[in-house]
Coordinates of C-alpha atoms and ligand atoms in Angstrom, one line a residue:
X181 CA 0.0 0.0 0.0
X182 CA 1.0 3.5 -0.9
X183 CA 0.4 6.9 0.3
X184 CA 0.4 9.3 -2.4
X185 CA 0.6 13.3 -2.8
X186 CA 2.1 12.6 1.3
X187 CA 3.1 15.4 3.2
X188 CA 4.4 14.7 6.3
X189 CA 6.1 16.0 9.6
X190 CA 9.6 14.2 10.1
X191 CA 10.9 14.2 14.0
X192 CA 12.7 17.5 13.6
X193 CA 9.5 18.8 13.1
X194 CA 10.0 20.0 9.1
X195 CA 7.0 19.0 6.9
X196 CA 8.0 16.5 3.9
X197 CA 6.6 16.3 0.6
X198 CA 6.8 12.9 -1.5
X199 CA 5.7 9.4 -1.4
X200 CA 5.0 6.5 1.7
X201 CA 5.3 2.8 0.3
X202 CA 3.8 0.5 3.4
X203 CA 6.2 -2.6 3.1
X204 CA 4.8 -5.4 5.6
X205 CA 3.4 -3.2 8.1
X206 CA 6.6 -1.0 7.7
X207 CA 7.9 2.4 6.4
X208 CA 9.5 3.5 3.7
X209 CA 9.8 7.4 2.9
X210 CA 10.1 8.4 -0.4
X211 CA 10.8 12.3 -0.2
X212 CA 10.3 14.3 -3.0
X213 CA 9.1 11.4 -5.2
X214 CA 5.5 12.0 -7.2
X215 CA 2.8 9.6 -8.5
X216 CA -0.4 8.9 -9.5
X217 CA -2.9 7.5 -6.8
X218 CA -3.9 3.3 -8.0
X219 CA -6.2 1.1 -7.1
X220 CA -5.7 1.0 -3.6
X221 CA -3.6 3.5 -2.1
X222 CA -4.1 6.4 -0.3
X223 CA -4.3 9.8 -1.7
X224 CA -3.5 12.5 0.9
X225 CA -3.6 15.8 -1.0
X226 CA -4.8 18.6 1.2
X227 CA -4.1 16.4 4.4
X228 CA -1.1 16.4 6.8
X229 CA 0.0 13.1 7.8
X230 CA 1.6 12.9 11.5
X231 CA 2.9 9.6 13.1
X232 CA 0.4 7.8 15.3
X233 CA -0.2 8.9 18.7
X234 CA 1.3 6.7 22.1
X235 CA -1.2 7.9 24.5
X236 CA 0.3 6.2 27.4
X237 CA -2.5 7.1 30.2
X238 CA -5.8 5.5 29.8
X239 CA -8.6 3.6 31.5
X240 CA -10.5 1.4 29.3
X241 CA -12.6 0.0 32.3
X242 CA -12.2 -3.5 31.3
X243 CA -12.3 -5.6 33.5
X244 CA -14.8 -4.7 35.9
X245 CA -16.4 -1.6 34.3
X246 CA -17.1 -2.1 30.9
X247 CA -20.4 -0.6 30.7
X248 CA -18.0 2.4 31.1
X249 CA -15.9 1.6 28.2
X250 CA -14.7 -1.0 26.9
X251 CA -11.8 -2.2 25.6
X252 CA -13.2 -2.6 21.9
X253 CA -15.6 0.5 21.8
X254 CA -12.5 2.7 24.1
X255 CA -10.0 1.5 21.4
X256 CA -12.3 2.7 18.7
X257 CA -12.4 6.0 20.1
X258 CA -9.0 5.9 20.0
X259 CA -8.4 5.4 16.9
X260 CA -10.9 8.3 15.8
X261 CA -8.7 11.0 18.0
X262 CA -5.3 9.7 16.0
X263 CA -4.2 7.6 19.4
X264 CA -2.1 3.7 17.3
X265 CA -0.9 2.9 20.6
X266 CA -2.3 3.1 24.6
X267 CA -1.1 2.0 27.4
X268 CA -4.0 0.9 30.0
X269 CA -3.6 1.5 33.8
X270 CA -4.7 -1.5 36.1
X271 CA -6.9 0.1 38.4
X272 CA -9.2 -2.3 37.2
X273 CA -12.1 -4.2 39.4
X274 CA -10.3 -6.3 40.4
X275 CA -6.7 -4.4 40.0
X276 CA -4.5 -5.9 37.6
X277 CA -2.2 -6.8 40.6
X278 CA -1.2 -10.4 40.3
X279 CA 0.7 -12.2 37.3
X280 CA -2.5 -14.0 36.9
X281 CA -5.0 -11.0 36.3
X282 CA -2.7 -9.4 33.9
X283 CA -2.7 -12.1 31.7
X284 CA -6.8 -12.1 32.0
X285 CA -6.3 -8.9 30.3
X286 CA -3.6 -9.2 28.1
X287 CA -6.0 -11.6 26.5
X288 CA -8.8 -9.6 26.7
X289 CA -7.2 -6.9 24.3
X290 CA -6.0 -9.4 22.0
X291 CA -9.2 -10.7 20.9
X292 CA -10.2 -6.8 21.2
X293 CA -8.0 -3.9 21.0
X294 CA -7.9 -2.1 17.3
X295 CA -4.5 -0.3 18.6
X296 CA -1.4 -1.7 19.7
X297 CA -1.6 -1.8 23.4
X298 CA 0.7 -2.0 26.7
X299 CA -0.3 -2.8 30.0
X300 CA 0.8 -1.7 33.9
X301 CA 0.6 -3.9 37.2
X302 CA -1.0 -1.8 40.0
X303 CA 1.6 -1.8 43.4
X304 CA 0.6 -2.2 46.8
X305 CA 3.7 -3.4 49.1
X306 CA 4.2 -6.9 48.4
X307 CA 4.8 -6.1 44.8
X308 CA 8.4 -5.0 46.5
X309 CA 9.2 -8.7 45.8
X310 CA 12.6 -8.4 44.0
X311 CA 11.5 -12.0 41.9
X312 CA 8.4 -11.0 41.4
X313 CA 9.6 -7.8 39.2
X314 CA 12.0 -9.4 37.6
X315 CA 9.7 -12.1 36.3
X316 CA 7.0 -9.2 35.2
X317 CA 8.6 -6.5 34.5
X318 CA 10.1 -7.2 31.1
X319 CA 6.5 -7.9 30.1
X320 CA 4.7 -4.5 31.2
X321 CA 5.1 -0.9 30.9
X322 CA 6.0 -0.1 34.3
X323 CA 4.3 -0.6 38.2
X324 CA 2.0 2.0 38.9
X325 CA 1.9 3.2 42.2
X326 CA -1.8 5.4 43.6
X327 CA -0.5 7.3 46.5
X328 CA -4.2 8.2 46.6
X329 CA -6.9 5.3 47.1
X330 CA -8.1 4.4 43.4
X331 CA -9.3 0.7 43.5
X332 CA -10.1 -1.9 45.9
X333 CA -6.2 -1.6 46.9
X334 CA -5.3 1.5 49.7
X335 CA -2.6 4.3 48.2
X336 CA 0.7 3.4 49.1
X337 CA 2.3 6.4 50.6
X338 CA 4.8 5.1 52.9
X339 CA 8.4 6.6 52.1
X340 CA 9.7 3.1 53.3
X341 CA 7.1 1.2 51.1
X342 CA 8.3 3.1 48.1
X343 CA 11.9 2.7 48.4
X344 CA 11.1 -1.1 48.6
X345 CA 9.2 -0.9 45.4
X346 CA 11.9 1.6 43.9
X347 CA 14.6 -1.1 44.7
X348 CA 12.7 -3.3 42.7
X349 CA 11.2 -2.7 39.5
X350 CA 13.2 -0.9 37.0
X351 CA 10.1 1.6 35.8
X352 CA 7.6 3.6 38.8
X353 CA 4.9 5.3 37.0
X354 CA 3.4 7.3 40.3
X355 CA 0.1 9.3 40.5
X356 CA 1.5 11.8 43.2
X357 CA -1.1 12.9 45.1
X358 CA -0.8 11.6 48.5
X359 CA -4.4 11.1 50.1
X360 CA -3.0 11.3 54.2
X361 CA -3.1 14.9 53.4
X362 CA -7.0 14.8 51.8
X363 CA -9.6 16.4 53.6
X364 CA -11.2 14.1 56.1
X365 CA -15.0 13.3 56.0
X366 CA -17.1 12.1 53.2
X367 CA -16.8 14.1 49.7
X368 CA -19.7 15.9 48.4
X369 CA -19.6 18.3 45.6
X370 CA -21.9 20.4 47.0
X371 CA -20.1 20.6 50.7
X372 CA -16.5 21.5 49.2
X373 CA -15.0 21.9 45.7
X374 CA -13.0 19.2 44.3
X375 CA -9.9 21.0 44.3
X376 CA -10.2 22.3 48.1
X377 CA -10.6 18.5 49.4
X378 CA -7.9 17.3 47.7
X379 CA -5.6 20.5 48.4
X380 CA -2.2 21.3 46.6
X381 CA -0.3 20.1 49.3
X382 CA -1.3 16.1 48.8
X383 CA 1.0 17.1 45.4
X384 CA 3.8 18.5 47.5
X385 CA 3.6 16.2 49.9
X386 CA 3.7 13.1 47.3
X387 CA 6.6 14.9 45.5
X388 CA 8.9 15.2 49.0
X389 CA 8.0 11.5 49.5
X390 CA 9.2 10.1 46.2
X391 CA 12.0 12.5 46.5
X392 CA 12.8 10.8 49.6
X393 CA 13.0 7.7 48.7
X394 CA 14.4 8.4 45.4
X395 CA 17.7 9.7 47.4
X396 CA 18.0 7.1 50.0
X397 CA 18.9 5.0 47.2
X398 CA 22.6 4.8 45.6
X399 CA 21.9 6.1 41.9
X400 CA 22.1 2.3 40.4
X401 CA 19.4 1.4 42.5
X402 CA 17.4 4.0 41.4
X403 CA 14.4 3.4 39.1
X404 CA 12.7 5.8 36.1
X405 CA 10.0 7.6 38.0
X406 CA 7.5 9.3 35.8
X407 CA 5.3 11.9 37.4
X408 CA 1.9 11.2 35.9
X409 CA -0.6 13.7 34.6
X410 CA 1.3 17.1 36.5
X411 CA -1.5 19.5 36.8
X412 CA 0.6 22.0 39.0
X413 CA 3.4 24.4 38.6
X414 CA 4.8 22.3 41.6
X415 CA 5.3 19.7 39.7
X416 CA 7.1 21.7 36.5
X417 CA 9.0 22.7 38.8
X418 CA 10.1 19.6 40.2
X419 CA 11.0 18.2 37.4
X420 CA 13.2 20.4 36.0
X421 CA 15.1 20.5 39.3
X422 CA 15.4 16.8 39.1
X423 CA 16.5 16.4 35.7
X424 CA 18.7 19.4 36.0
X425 CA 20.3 16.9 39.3
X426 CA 20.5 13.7 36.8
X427 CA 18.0 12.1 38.3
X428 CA 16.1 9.9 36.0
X429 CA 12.4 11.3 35.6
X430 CA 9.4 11.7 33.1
X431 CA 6.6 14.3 33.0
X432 CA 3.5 13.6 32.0
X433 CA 0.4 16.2 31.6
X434 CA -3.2 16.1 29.9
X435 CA -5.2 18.1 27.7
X436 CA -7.3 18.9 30.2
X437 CA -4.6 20.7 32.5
X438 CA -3.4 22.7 29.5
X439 CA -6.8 24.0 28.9
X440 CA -9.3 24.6 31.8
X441 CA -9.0 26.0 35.1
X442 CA -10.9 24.7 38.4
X443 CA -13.0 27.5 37.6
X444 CA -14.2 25.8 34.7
X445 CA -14.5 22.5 36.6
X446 CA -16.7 24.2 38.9
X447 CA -19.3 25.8 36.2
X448 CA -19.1 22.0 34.8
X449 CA -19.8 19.9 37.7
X450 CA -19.0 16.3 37.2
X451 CA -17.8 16.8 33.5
X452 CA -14.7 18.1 34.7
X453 CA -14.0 16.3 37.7
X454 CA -11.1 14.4 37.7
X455 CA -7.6 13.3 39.7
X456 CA -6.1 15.3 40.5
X457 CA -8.2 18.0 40.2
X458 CA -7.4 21.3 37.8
X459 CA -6.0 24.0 39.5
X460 CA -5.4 27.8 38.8
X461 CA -4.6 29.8 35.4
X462 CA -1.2 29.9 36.7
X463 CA -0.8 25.9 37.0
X464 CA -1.8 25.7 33.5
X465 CA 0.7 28.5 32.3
X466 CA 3.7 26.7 33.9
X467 CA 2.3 23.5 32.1
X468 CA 2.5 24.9 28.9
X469 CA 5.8 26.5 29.6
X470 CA 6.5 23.0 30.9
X471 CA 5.6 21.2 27.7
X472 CA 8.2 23.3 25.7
X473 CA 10.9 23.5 27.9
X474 CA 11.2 19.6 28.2
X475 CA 10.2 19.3 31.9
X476 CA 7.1 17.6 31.0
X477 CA 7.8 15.2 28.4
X478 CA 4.4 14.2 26.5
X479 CA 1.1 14.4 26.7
X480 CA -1.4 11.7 27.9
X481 CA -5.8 11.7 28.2
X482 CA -5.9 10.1 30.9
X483 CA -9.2 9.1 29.0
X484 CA -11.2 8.0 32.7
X485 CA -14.6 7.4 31.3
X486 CA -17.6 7.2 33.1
X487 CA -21.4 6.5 32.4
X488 CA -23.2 9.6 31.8
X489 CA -25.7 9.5 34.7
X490 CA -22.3 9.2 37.0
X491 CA -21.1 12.5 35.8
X492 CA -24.2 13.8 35.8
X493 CA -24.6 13.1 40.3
X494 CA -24.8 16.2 42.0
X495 CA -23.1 15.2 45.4
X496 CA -20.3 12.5 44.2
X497 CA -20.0 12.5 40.8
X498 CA -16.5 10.0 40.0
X499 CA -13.2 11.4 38.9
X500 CA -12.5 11.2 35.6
X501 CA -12.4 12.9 31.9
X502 CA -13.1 11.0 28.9
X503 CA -10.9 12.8 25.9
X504 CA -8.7 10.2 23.8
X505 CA -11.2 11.0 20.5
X506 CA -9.7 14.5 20.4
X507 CA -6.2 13.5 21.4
X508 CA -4.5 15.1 18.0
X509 CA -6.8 17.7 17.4
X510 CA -6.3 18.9 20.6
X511 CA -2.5 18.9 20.1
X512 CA -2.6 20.6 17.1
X513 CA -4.2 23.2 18.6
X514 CA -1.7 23.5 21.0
X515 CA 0.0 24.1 18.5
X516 CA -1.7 26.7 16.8
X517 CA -2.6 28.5 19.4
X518 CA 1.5 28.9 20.1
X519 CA 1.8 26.8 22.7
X520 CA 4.3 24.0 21.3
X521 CA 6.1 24.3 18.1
X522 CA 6.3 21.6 14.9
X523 CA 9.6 20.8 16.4
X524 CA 8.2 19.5 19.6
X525 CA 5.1 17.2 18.2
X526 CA 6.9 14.0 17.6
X527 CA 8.3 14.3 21.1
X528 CA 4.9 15.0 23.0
X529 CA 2.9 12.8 20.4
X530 CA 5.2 9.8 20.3
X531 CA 8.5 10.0 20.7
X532 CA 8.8 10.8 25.1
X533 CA 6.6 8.4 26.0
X534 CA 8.3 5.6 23.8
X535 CA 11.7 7.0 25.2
X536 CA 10.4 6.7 28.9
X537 CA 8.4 2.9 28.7
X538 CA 11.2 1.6 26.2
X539 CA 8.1 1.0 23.0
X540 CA 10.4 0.2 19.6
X541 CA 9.8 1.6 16.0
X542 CA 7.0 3.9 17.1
X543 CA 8.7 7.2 18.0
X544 CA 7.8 8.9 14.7
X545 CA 7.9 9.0 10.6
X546 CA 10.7 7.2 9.7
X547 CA 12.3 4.9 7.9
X548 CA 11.4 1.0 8.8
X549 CA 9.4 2.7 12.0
X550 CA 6.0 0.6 12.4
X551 CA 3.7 2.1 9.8
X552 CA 1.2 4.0 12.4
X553 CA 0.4 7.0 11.0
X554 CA -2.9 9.9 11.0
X555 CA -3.7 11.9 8.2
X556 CA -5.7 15.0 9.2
X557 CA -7.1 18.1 7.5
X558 CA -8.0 21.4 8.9
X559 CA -11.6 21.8 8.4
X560 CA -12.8 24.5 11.4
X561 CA -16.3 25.0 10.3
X562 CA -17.2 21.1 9.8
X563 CA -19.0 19.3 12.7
X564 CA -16.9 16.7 14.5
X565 CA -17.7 12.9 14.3
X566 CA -20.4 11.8 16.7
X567 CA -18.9 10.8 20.3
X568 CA -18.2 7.2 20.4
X569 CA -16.8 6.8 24.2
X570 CA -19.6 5.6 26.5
X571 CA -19.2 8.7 28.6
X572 CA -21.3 10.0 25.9
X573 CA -20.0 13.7 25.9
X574 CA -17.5 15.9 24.5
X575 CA -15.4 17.6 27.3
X576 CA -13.9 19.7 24.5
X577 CA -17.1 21.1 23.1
X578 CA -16.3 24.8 24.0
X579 CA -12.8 24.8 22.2
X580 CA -12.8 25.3 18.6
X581 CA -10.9 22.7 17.3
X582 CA -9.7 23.1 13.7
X583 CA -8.5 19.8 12.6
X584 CA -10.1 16.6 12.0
X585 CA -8.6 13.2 11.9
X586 CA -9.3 11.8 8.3
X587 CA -7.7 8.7 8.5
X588 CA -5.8 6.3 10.8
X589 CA -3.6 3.4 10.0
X590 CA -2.4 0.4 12.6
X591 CA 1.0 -0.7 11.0
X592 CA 0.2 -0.4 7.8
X593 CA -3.8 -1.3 7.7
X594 CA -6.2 1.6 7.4
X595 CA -8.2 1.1 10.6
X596 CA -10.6 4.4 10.4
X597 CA -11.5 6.0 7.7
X598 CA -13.4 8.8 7.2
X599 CA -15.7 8.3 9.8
X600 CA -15.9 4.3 9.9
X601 CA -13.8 1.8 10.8
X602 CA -12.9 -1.1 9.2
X603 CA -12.2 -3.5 11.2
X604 CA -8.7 -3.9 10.5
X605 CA -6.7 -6.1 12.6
X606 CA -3.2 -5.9 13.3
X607 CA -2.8 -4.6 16.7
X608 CA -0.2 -5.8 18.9
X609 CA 1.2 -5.8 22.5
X610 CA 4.1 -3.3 22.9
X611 CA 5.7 -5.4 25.6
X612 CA 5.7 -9.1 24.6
X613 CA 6.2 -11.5 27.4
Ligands
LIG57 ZN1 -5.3 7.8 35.4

């Protein structure tokens, strides 16, 4: 299969006009070189074709909570917001805590998924095991550590408990908000805002923890920590003192952070609810800034879907924001708003999260990369798609988003096309055991 009239953004960011021959699921780049669309390739004049996004932060739901999600309809969704690749957090029901439940999974998504997929193992302190990692961990993205209650399993928040797991497992992704410093008493919307009960300093708090434990290590010992979905200027800033020390961390943010302030959440009740919370206009400035600078390395949904008469409670509506079907529109308005340059895309899109979780041949356009690619066109005045996530609404409504995704491709195949999908299979597991 060919992709003719192609013009495409190469990882330095410069925009490349020629030809892209799909050999076995592969790429080849043919710069410069013209020809006539046949019977069966693509023809991408007027369109913009960008490498397929690595969302590496989302909740499918599945097991457990499928009537939330899903991982065929979720992956679906995916694919219509540009996302090849997703890696799916285990704070399933049950958590995906045992060697056991992850392969439950890890079959569920291969009779399912229409993108390549990764998976994580959800910590709690006998996952500090040294045999235990080093049997799993080759096979996974990373542990994922909840310093704040988010399944049937209690945060772990104990500096000693995370140097343990630190010591252990090679990759820590760690949502670091630590719940001891939560508001006590039960949460109602109503009572207290979101952002109020689950205050700023949970953030700090989390960050002096991992710092902690991160230092009472000798550097060998040391893991990759990634800081998931930042959403405060704390944060930023604790990254780039980290990295500017050599220690070996990732930053992670969401569209969502980048966009709204708790303000907004508050007008929007339950539709903008999610952990941790948004915080102030100047959070979202520094995560901006952040994005550019390096300090937070790519961009994740966090996609957290939740039925729409859950979102809709008005006393304890769940955490969580549904977004992966928007995932490259909203980037490219990022972008055209000023916010990240052409040089950065490949890095936030792809490229940083398949640097931090160690994913092959998927960090961009090139040659003999894994043929996962978007083609999008800027068409501000036409309606978007109809919303496919269960969650049943479009968080995004209010921002006028130019671009729409046109076609998506899963090494090689095109899975989404205008609209439909076809059912193309071809997905794989990033991480095979
Ligand atoms: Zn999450």
């Amino acid at each position: 299969m060919r992709i003719v009239n192609a013009r495409w953004l190469d990882p330095q960011g410069s925009w490349i006009d020629g030809l892209i021959d799909v050999v076995q699921g592969r790429l080849r780049l043919l710069p410069g070189a013209l020809a006539q669309a046949g019977p069966g390739d693509l023809d991408a004049a007027g369109q913009l074709i960008l490498p397929g996004f690595v969302d590496p932060h989302v909740h499918l739901r599945e097991p457990g909570q499928a009537y939330k999600e899903g991982i065929a309809n979720g992956t679906r969704a995916a694919l219509a917001g540009g996302v090849t690749t997703l890696l799916d957090m285990p704070n399933n029901a049950p958590p995906s805590s045992t060697a056991r439940r992850l392969d439950a999974k890890r079959e569920r998504f291969r009779r399912k998924s229409a993108t390549h997929w990764g998976l994580f193992m959800q910590a709690t302190p006998r996952h500090s095991d040294p045999a235990l990692a080093a049997r799993i961990a080759p096979g996974i993205c990373g542990l994922k550590v909840y310093m704040a209650k988010s399944s049937a399993h209690p945060g772990v928040n104990d500096p000693g408990q995370l140097e343990a797991l630190f010591r252990a497992w090679p990759v820590v992704a760690i949502h670091a908000e630590d719940d001891t410093c939560f508001c006590e008493g039960p949460y109602d919307m109503r009572r207290i805002a979101h952002h109020v009960h689950r205050p700023r300093g949970s953030i700090r708090g989390a960050l002096s923890k991992i710092e902690y434990a991160l230092r009472a290590l000798p550097p060998v010992e040391r893991p990759r920590v990634v800081i998931l979905h930042a959403a405060t200027i704390d944060e930023v800033a604790w990254l780039t003192r980290m990295k500017a020390d050599g220690f070996d961390v990732y930053g992670e943010t969401c569209p969502h952070y980048l966009l709204f302030t708790h303000e907004d959440q508050l007008a929007r009740g339950g539709w903008l609810k999610c952990n941790p919370p948004i915080r102030s206009a100047m959070d979202r400035a520094a995560l901006q800034e952040g994005l550019v600078s390096g300090a937070i390395d790519f961009l994740a949904t966090d996609h957290a879907p939740h039925a729409p008469a859950e979102n809709a409670l008005p006393d304890t509506p769940p955490s969580g924001i549904a977004g992966i079907e928007w995932l490259w529109p909203l980037l490219l308005h990022a972008r055209d708003a000023g916010w990240v340059g052409d040089a950065q895309l490949t890095r936030i899109a792809c490229a940083g999260a398949t640097r931090c979780y160690r994913i092959a041949d998927r960090d961009g356009i090139r040659d003999g990369n894994s043929a996962d690619l978007v083609l999008v066109q800027r068409a501000p005045d036409e309606p978007k798609a109809p919303v496919i996530t269960r969650a049943g609404l479009d968080p995004f409504a209010d921002v006028p988003l130019a671009w729409r995704v046109r076609a998506t491709l899963v090494s090689g195949a095109v899975a989404y096309l205008n609209g439909h999908f076809t059912g193309a299979r071809g997905a794989q597991e990033v991480f095979t055991p």
